[in-house]
Amino acid sequence: MIDKELIKNISTKPGVYFWKDKDDNIIYVGKAKNLKARMKQYFDPNMKNSYKTQKMLEETSSFETFVFETETEALIFERSCIAKYKPKCNVVLPTQATFPYICVEKNKNNLQISLKNKYKKNPNAIYYGPLVKGKEYKELIKYLIHLLKSKDGLIINKMSEEEVNNAFLKAKKILKFDTDFKNQLQNKIHFWVENMEYLLAKQYKQIYELIYNKQNQQNLVLKTSKDLDVFGFYVTKDKIFISILHYRAANLINKSDFWFNLNSLLEDFISHFIEEYYAKNFIPEHIILPSEYQNLFINEELKKHLVFKNNKIYQNMLDIAYENAKNDLENKIAKLEKDNQLEQTIEKLSKILEHDANKFVIFDNSFMANTNEIVGAAFLYENGKLLKNHSRSFILKKEKGNEADLYYMYQNAYKFLKNNSDLVNIIFVDGGIYQIKSIERALFELEINKPVFGLIKNNKHSFATLINDQNQQIEINDFDVFNFLTKIQFQVDKYAKNWFNKRHFKSIVNNSLENIEGIGKKTINKLLEHFLTYENIYLASQDELEKIVSKKIAKKIKQLT
């Protein structure tokens, strides 16, 4: 822990500070309007709102400061440093905290209307969301395509630049989903009911309920069509619970919940969280915050969206957000404690390996003799959690010979590490020293230096031994660490095998169908258009098959099973 006396000579100007550990690694990056005052707060007993803050200070052996003339310069430098160094004590949004958006994107000759899982800033795109997960948005997307891209009842897939621009402007109005749009939908529902076209009426009703169902659940009447995000914070001694209510055109369309251990001073944490959140999500016209956070040190782009008005409507919204943040606390704390336990397991694993295990990848392959399907899986973990969006699977090139399996491991590692090496600190491989050497070959060719460890199975095909790149066994006396390594090996092994089996099954069925007299590629494509997958063809009844092919062909297909 550093001596607080060292802070006496720090500048009172705006700036950025690094807390560093004994190995000179940056563990936290902070910004301040007044460097000296902010850094002194960490040593004020009344300001230490979390044992995590104290733990960070105990881990801090030195610091570094950067002084700037303006607050804006400090903000920009802080963001670039967090992106560059990825300090472990700064706010990191959970990877699962993503929601779908409706996206209307224009290019020179077309307008794309789709559902996207991530918001991405783009001047040529309009987003509506974040939407509730698990809902069916297909009918709404189809309706938007009809409104924006149809002419005389036909969908235009190639548009002039003028048509694209006009449709894009129209989309901006439509995606407000205002009263006119609402009335239009209601009229369509009534029209199709009166004409006894109940299927069409149902489709429009589904669209209506998808957009406006939340409105029936809110007692708050908003007189604004502006997009709003309303923040609620509930803070305990060492934890913070955050709820964001997303209002779009006066409708509450979704809610996002987060919970964290407090790693830093409360105001620092909240300003970091807001910046991190809106770096990845749509920025609404107004971001409504409780008035006690008016002095947050936050970037200018976001600051112009912040609202602290203390009128009755906004105060009611803030109260609702606060109640949501406080709601279901026992369950949220249980999840946080589980995360804390996982964090401790990763810390213990790091000590055992003598390397930082916060970010790692594990490789595994799956194949079978005398088949052409070889697949590789690379599972990426951060803070002990699987990052599905960053994990990869590869179709590998077939190789002959006794060492083919080692070549497959090399291919797998090379393909992943070529573009993703900066995402990992260490590498695990499902296998022994020869598999480790295969990974090291890829590292050598890519001029990357990362430690590699092998997870060796026993005769029951479950994890038994951990080895290093010298083929030395690493002793594991901790039950949680052993179970964690067992789990990650099982996860990647299961995925690789399942994917191989799916591809192999598809290959068998495809080849079998082509070998049936009377079936060519045209018939196979016809079957796939109807049944979508080879597996569905394989599982279909003869009656179902006869709807697409002749009775004779259907009978031959069923004989395959």
XYZ file of C-alpha atoms in Angstrom:
561
model
C 0.000 0.000 0.000
C 1.316 3.428 -0.915
C 2.088 6.157 1.601
C -0.616 8.853 1.450
C 2.048 11.465 2.228
C 3.254 11.036 -1.368
C 0.040 12.661 -2.578
C 0.817 15.990 -0.891
C 2.772 17.247 -3.884
C 0.266 16.189 -6.547
C -1.204 18.924 -8.779
C -4.692 20.302 -8.150
C -5.323 20.556 -11.911
C -7.473 18.125 -13.945
C -5.764 14.849 -14.692
C -5.617 11.066 -14.822
C -4.107 8.728 -12.237
C -2.965 5.090 -12.381
C -2.903 2.745 -9.387
C -0.192 0.113 -9.987
C 0.618 -3.211 -8.311
C 4.026 -4.509 -7.189
C 4.790 -5.711 -10.734
C 4.059 -2.233 -12.130
C 0.809 -3.436 -13.759
C -1.925 -0.804 -13.996
C -4.865 -2.070 -11.940
C -7.037 1.068 -12.027
C -7.315 4.191 -14.178
C -9.170 7.209 -12.786
C -9.847 10.791 -13.833
C -10.324 13.870 -11.686
C -11.203 17.535 -11.934
C -8.723 18.018 -9.080
C -6.089 15.250 -9.007
C -4.843 15.873 -5.492
C -8.322 16.093 -3.934
C -9.562 12.951 -5.688
C -6.543 10.811 -4.770
C -6.692 11.978 -1.132
C -10.292 10.758 -0.920
C -9.091 7.156 -1.206
C -7.393 7.543 2.181
C -10.363 9.181 3.893
C -12.063 6.571 6.167
C -15.438 8.209 5.496
C -15.061 7.767 1.720
C -14.026 4.098 1.610
C -17.406 2.751 0.592
C -16.250 -0.792 -0.131
C -13.911 -3.498 1.080
C -13.050 -3.841 -2.617
C -11.730 -0.270 -2.610
C -9.603 -1.098 0.419
C -8.416 -4.299 -1.243
C -7.387 -2.340 -4.354
C -5.417 0.120 -2.208
C -3.670 -2.725 -0.385
C -2.661 -4.126 -3.758
C -1.409 -0.703 -4.931
C 2.363 -0.286 -4.627
C 2.823 2.843 -6.728
C 0.949 5.404 -8.784
C 1.421 7.592 -11.820
C -0.314 10.852 -12.672
C -0.896 12.886 -15.833
C -1.797 16.566 -15.556
C -3.905 18.403 -18.173
C -5.043 21.969 -18.676
C -8.674 21.022 -19.302
C -11.123 18.429 -18.024
C -11.885 17.372 -21.602
C -8.254 16.374 -22.197
C -8.327 14.291 -19.007
C -11.553 12.550 -20.067
C -10.203 11.641 -23.508
C -6.909 10.355 -22.092
C -8.683 8.276 -19.432
C -10.908 6.535 -22.012
C -7.930 5.702 -24.224
C -5.975 4.305 -21.241
C -8.853 2.092 -20.085
C -9.206 0.735 -23.634
C -5.447 0.199 -23.907
C -4.603 -1.308 -20.503
C -7.970 -2.887 -19.552
C -7.308 -2.476 -15.796
C -8.926 -5.204 -13.726
C -10.479 -2.807 -11.171
C -12.243 -0.577 -13.700
C -15.901 -1.140 -14.549
C -16.468 -3.898 -17.087
C -20.023 -4.429 -18.288
C -21.171 -8.060 -18.141
C -20.915 -9.655 -21.580
C -24.449 -10.992 -21.340
C -25.876 -7.495 -20.896
C -26.912 -7.017 -24.525
C -30.397 -6.546 -25.956
C -31.657 -6.593 -29.541
C -32.351 -3.443 -31.554
C -34.403 -2.846 -34.676
C -31.960 -1.360 -37.177
C -32.709 0.530 -40.393
C -29.476 1.001 -42.323
C -29.034 2.704 -45.657
C -26.476 2.259 -48.392
C -26.358 3.645 -51.905
C -28.824 1.218 -53.510
C -30.812 -0.303 -50.678
C -32.318 -0.048 -47.229
C -31.627 -2.908 -44.799
C -34.191 -3.516 -42.048
C -33.200 -6.122 -39.495
C -32.869 -7.107 -35.858
C -29.347 -6.613 -34.493
C -27.952 -7.918 -31.228
C -25.647 -4.951 -30.743
C -25.913 -1.202 -31.091
C -23.192 0.324 -33.252
C -22.849 4.050 -33.849
C -23.412 4.726 -37.531
C -24.682 7.954 -39.179
C -26.371 5.830 -41.848
C -28.358 3.735 -39.377
C -31.366 4.278 -37.110
C -31.891 2.085 -34.057
C -34.952 1.391 -31.940
C -34.361 -0.306 -28.624
C -33.038 -1.893 -26.506
C -35.828 -4.447 -26.897
C -36.918 -7.249 -24.617
C -35.111 -10.523 -25.307
C -37.055 -13.642 -26.192
C -39.840 -11.840 -28.074
C -40.732 -12.622 -31.674
C -40.053 -9.557 -33.845
C -40.383 -11.205 -37.278
C -43.867 -9.799 -38.038
C -42.807 -6.288 -37.017
C -39.709 -6.446 -39.252
C -41.858 -7.691 -42.166
C -44.304 -4.835 -41.627
C -41.512 -2.247 -41.545
C -40.085 -3.681 -44.776
C -43.554 -3.375 -46.322
C -43.914 0.254 -45.172
C -40.457 1.355 -46.262
C -39.583 -0.749 -49.304
C -42.779 -1.737 -51.105
C -44.199 -0.229 -54.268
C -47.537 -1.361 -55.675
C -47.457 -4.283 -53.245
C -44.010 -5.512 -54.328
C -40.808 -5.288 -52.279
C -38.083 -3.280 -54.031
C -34.636 -4.740 -53.403
C -32.758 -2.270 -55.583
C -33.616 1.363 -54.925
C -32.368 4.653 -56.325
C -30.329 6.890 -54.043
C -33.279 9.288 -53.787
C -35.665 6.445 -52.859
C -33.238 5.235 -50.196
C -32.915 8.711 -48.654
C -36.686 9.273 -48.666
C -37.317 5.870 -47.084
C -34.631 6.563 -44.476
C -36.319 9.856 -43.486
C -39.655 8.041 -43.323
C -38.071 5.386 -41.082
C -36.944 8.070 -38.619
C -40.577 9.078 -38.145
C -41.971 5.528 -38.088
C -39.501 4.309 -35.468
C -40.891 6.868 -33.046
C -43.970 4.592 -32.979
C -46.050 7.654 -32.147
C -49.840 8.077 -31.834
C -50.329 8.163 -35.634
C -48.567 4.827 -36.004
C -50.577 3.397 -33.100
C -53.883 4.515 -34.642
C -52.830 3.118 -38.007
C -52.255 -0.311 -36.453
C -55.567 -0.215 -34.576
C -57.410 0.665 -37.795
C -55.796 -2.246 -39.613
C -56.776 -4.665 -36.839
C -60.418 -3.459 -36.957
C -60.465 -3.548 -40.769
C -59.299 -7.159 -41.013
C -61.612 -8.290 -38.196
C -64.601 -6.712 -39.974
C -63.553 -8.502 -43.166
C -63.195 -11.782 -41.239
C -59.485 -12.037 -42.144
C -58.566 -13.125 -38.644
C -55.062 -14.323 -39.476
C -54.109 -10.884 -40.794
C -55.823 -9.227 -37.835
C -53.815 -11.447 -35.495
C -50.536 -10.468 -37.195
C -51.251 -6.752 -36.752
C -52.392 -7.330 -33.178
C -49.078 -9.090 -32.431
C -47.205 -6.080 -33.805
C -49.365 -3.710 -31.752
C -48.848 -5.651 -28.506
C -45.126 -5.949 -29.153
C -44.741 -2.172 -29.294
C -47.403 -0.942 -26.912
C -47.999 -3.711 -24.357
C -45.692 -2.090 -21.805
C -47.754 1.092 -21.847
C -50.654 -0.719 -20.196
C -48.385 -1.638 -17.293
C -47.207 1.894 -16.508
C -49.241 4.339 -14.472
C -46.933 7.203 -15.422
C -48.255 9.401 -18.234
C -45.412 11.042 -20.145
C -46.112 14.152 -22.190
C -42.897 13.903 -24.169
C -42.007 11.884 -27.245
C -38.301 12.080 -26.383
C -36.262 8.915 -25.841
C -35.347 8.641 -22.155
C -33.167 6.409 -19.990
C -33.868 6.704 -16.265
C -31.264 5.511 -13.748
C -31.899 4.086 -10.317
C -29.003 3.342 -7.924
C -29.211 1.353 -4.713
C -25.951 1.310 -2.748
C -25.020 -0.868 0.216
C -21.711 -0.777 2.073
C -19.736 -2.613 -0.603
C -22.170 -3.240 -3.483
C -24.110 -1.208 -6.021
C -27.314 -2.217 -7.822
C -28.311 -0.315 -10.963
C -31.582 -0.317 -12.876
C -32.097 1.548 -16.162
C -35.641 2.125 -17.438
C -35.744 2.628 -21.214
C -38.577 4.896 -22.418
C -39.061 5.329 -26.152
C -41.744 7.728 -27.418
C -43.373 7.779 -23.946
C -43.454 3.971 -23.704
C -41.447 1.935 -21.211
C -40.055 -0.703 -23.579
C -37.426 -2.428 -21.442
C -35.362 -2.464 -18.267
C -31.662 -3.271 -17.775
C -30.332 -4.450 -14.407
C -26.713 -4.580 -13.215
C -25.008 -5.325 -9.926
C -21.370 -4.929 -8.966
C -18.914 -4.929 -6.121
C -17.758 -1.357 -5.549
C -14.108 -1.256 -6.621
C -13.645 2.500 -6.328
C -15.189 5.666 -4.935
C -18.923 5.841 -5.646
C -18.917 8.881 -7.972
C -15.961 7.482 -9.926
C -17.736 4.166 -10.291
C -20.991 5.702 -11.528
C -19.289 8.008 -14.045
C -17.204 5.086 -15.348
C -20.286 2.880 -15.585
C -22.318 5.451 -17.525
C -19.454 6.067 -19.973
C -18.856 2.344 -20.417
C -22.559 1.629 -20.890
C -23.122 4.297 -23.538
C -19.939 3.403 -25.388
C -21.804 0.209 -26.343
C -25.450 1.279 -26.365
C -27.810 3.786 -27.925
C -27.620 7.270 -26.353
C -31.167 8.645 -25.845
C -32.051 12.332 -25.930
C -32.246 12.486 -22.132
C -30.435 10.458 -19.472
C -32.219 11.142 -16.191
C -30.142 10.855 -13.016
C -30.763 11.601 -9.330
C -29.789 15.179 -8.447
C -27.005 14.074 -6.055
C -24.934 13.062 -9.098
C -24.912 16.500 -10.753
C -21.147 16.826 -10.280
C -20.159 13.628 -12.080
C -16.951 14.015 -14.078
C -18.189 12.740 -17.413
C -17.415 13.343 -21.088
C -19.008 16.279 -22.899
C -20.895 14.144 -25.424
C -22.802 12.438 -22.613
C -23.032 15.483 -20.355
C -25.338 17.282 -22.784
C -27.815 14.394 -22.459
C -27.856 14.353 -18.640
C -30.971 15.705 -16.932
C -31.368 16.400 -13.201
C -34.681 18.293 -13.313
C -36.549 17.853 -10.096
C -40.086 18.032 -11.516
C -42.768 15.634 -10.328
C -42.866 13.384 -13.410
C -39.098 12.885 -13.537
C -38.969 12.345 -9.782
C -41.640 9.636 -10.091
C -39.595 7.961 -12.820
C -36.461 8.119 -10.657
C -38.402 6.605 -7.745
C -39.560 3.718 -9.940
C -35.992 3.140 -11.174
C -34.734 3.170 -7.573
C -37.368 0.611 -6.520
C -36.333 -1.603 -9.441
C -32.681 -1.347 -8.412
C -33.622 -2.357 -4.861
C -36.031 -5.097 -5.982
C -35.156 -8.816 -5.675
C -32.050 -7.913 -3.699
C -31.581 -11.347 -2.165
C -31.372 -13.006 -5.575
C -29.025 -10.312 -6.943
C -26.724 -10.621 -3.925
C -26.659 -14.414 -4.339
C -25.533 -13.980 -7.957
C -22.928 -11.437 -6.894
C -21.611 -13.777 -4.198
C -21.341 -16.506 -6.832
C -19.321 -14.108 -8.996
C -17.139 -13.260 -5.991
C -16.472 -16.953 -5.395
C -15.547 -17.402 -9.054
C -13.245 -14.376 -8.828
C -11.499 -15.943 -5.823
C -11.117 -19.217 -7.745
C -9.452 -17.367 -10.630
C -7.128 -15.589 -8.186
C -6.108 -18.960 -6.714
C -5.631 -20.422 -10.203
C -3.425 -17.432 -11.115
C -1.223 -18.119 -8.085
C -0.941 -21.823 -8.939
C 0.040 -21.050 -12.550
C 2.111 -17.979 -11.621
C 0.346 -16.185 -14.469
C -2.746 -13.985 -14.688
C -5.678 -16.321 -15.461
C -8.319 -13.593 -15.814
C -8.351 -14.019 -19.596
C -7.652 -17.350 -21.245
C -8.620 -19.597 -24.136
C -8.977 -23.383 -24.172
C -8.626 -25.409 -27.390
C -10.072 -28.787 -28.335
C -10.693 -30.691 -31.567
C -13.084 -33.435 -32.595
C -12.788 -35.877 -35.481
C -13.161 -39.552 -36.345
C -11.008 -41.895 -38.392
C -12.114 -42.430 -42.003
C -14.288 -39.301 -42.068
C -13.758 -35.926 -43.699
C -15.166 -33.798 -40.885
C -12.583 -32.260 -38.541
C -13.647 -29.413 -36.283
C -11.870 -27.231 -33.746
C -13.253 -25.208 -30.850
C -11.676 -22.230 -29.067
C -13.530 -21.150 -25.918
C -12.613 -17.744 -24.497
C -13.057 -16.958 -20.793
C -12.843 -13.686 -18.904
C -12.976 -13.562 -15.099
C -13.927 -17.230 -15.177
C -16.958 -16.719 -17.437
C -17.348 -18.068 -20.950
C -17.529 -15.295 -23.561
C -19.767 -16.898 -26.171
C -19.576 -13.932 -28.548
C -15.777 -14.167 -28.715
C -15.453 -17.961 -28.738
C -14.872 -19.544 -32.122
C -15.244 -22.843 -33.956
C -13.376 -23.840 -37.091
C -13.631 -26.400 -39.871
C -10.121 -27.812 -40.123
C -8.229 -29.128 -43.122
C -7.935 -32.918 -43.272
C -4.439 -34.332 -42.840
C -3.128 -37.880 -43.301
C -0.600 -39.605 -41.084
C -0.035 -40.574 -37.468
C 0.381 -36.972 -36.304
C -2.751 -35.621 -37.956
C -4.387 -34.843 -34.598
C -1.422 -32.617 -33.650
C -1.706 -30.760 -36.944
C -5.395 -30.166 -36.257
C -4.553 -28.613 -32.882
C -1.975 -26.368 -34.577
C -4.569 -25.278 -37.167
C -7.151 -24.551 -34.485
C -4.755 -22.430 -32.412
C -3.345 -20.603 -35.445
C -6.800 -19.657 -36.756
C -7.916 -18.281 -33.387
C -4.731 -16.576 -32.202
C -4.071 -14.883 -35.530
C -6.794 -12.313 -34.774
C -7.505 -12.754 -31.059
C -4.195 -13.089 -29.205
C -4.710 -9.774 -27.407
C -7.803 -11.244 -25.715
C -5.862 -13.875 -23.751
C -3.158 -13.982 -21.091
C -2.718 -17.755 -20.996
C -3.712 -20.790 -23.060
C -5.139 -24.156 -22.033
C -5.308 -27.168 -24.307
C -7.322 -30.339 -23.883
C -4.366 -32.715 -24.061
C -0.774 -33.356 -23.048
C 2.713 -32.220 -24.002
C 2.350 -32.986 -27.725
C -0.786 -30.840 -27.933
C 1.088 -28.090 -26.052
C 3.896 -28.276 -28.639
C 1.308 -27.919 -31.426
C 0.029 -24.718 -29.819
C 3.604 -23.460 -29.396
C 4.226 -23.997 -33.106
C 1.336 -21.631 -33.883
C 2.631 -19.119 -31.317
C 6.120 -19.250 -32.837
C 4.847 -18.646 -36.376
C 2.658 -15.769 -35.197
C 5.482 -14.322 -33.048
C 3.282 -14.397 -29.945
C 4.483 -15.166 -26.445
C 1.857 -16.784 -24.192
C 2.198 -19.552 -21.558
C 0.483 -22.855 -22.462
C -0.878 -25.487 -20.073
C -2.294 -28.944 -20.756
C -5.391 -30.512 -19.175
C -4.946 -34.290 -19.200
C -7.887 -36.668 -18.763
C -7.940 -39.961 -16.863
C -9.277 -43.279 -18.174
C -12.794 -42.122 -17.247
C -12.388 -39.219 -19.667
C -12.508 -36.488 -17.020
C -9.863 -33.966 -15.945
C -7.072 -35.438 -13.823
C -3.746 -33.632 -14.322
C -2.493 -30.123 -15.113
C 0.906 -29.818 -16.822
C 3.106 -26.943 -18.023
C 5.105 -26.615 -21.243
C 7.983 -28.574 -19.668
C 5.668 -31.567 -19.160
C 5.848 -31.018 -15.409
C 2.779 -31.780 -13.340
C 1.363 -28.802 -11.454
C -0.135 -29.782 -8.145
C -3.688 -28.624 -7.440
C -4.721 -28.878 -3.812
C -7.675 -26.527 -4.069
C -11.089 -28.138 -4.626
C -12.618 -25.054 -6.348
C -9.736 -24.718 -8.817
C -9.853 -28.435 -9.659
C -13.616 -28.259 -10.262
C -13.229 -25.141 -12.399
C -10.650 -26.792 -14.673
C -12.869 -29.878 -14.895
C -15.772 -27.666 -15.948
C -13.960 -25.737 -18.705
C -12.480 -28.934 -20.151
C -15.928 -30.550 -20.175
C -17.534 -27.483 -21.825
C -15.118 -27.251 -24.741
C -15.000 -31.045 -25.203
C -18.803 -31.314 -25.259
C -19.176 -28.475 -27.755
C -16.496 -29.833 -30.110
C -18.045 -33.320 -30.071
C -21.598 -32.031 -30.575
C -20.568 -29.858 -33.493
C -18.636 -32.719 -35.069
C -21.638 -35.049 -34.679
C -23.962 -32.525 -36.343
C -21.637 -32.056 -39.308
C -20.991 -35.783 -39.588
C -24.712 -36.557 -39.458
C -25.397 -33.950 -42.139
C -22.674 -35.447 -44.324
C -24.041 -38.984 -43.923
C -27.600 -37.934 -44.753
C -26.478 -35.765 -47.671
C -24.376 -38.541 -49.166
C -27.143 -41.089 -48.545
C -29.745 -38.930 -50.277
C -27.513 -38.384 -53.299
C -27.025 -42.144 -53.579
C -30.770 -42.777 -53.908
C -31.761 -43.374 -57.514
C -34.086 -40.605 -58.655
C -32.753 -37.956 -56.259
C -30.467 -35.215 -57.492
C -29.330 -31.879 -56.096
C -32.547 -30.221 -57.274
C -34.680 -32.621 -55.214
C -32.382 -32.299 -52.183
C -32.667 -28.490 -52.353
C -36.451 -28.817 -52.622
C -36.473 -30.998 -49.494
C -34.215 -28.559 -47.649
C -36.423 -25.601 -48.584
C -39.321 -27.342 -46.873
C -37.651 -29.173 -43.958
C -34.790 -26.632 -43.458
C -32.232 -29.217 -42.203
C -31.025 -32.702 -43.153
C -31.963 -33.867 -39.679
C -35.581 -32.804 -40.231
C -35.641 -34.709 -43.540
C -34.260 -37.744 -41.780
C -36.878 -37.541 -38.998
C -39.885 -36.716 -41.207
C -42.692 -39.244 -41.609
C -43.403 -40.812 -44.994
C -46.635 -38.797 -45.286
C -44.702 -35.572 -44.681
C -42.078 -36.541 -47.274
C -44.773 -37.374 -49.855
C -45.904 -33.745 -49.781
C -42.582 -32.847 -51.420
C -41.478 -35.978 -53.336
C -43.149 -39.015 -54.865
C -44.307 -41.954 -52.753
C -41.522 -44.096 -54.233
C -38.784 -41.598 -53.309
C -40.292 -40.997 -49.854
C -40.220 -44.741 -49.193
C -36.542 -44.936 -50.201
C -35.673 -42.034 -47.869
C -37.446 -43.751 -44.969
C -35.501 -46.954 -45.695
C -32.322 -45.012 -44.831
C -33.537 -44.712 -41.244
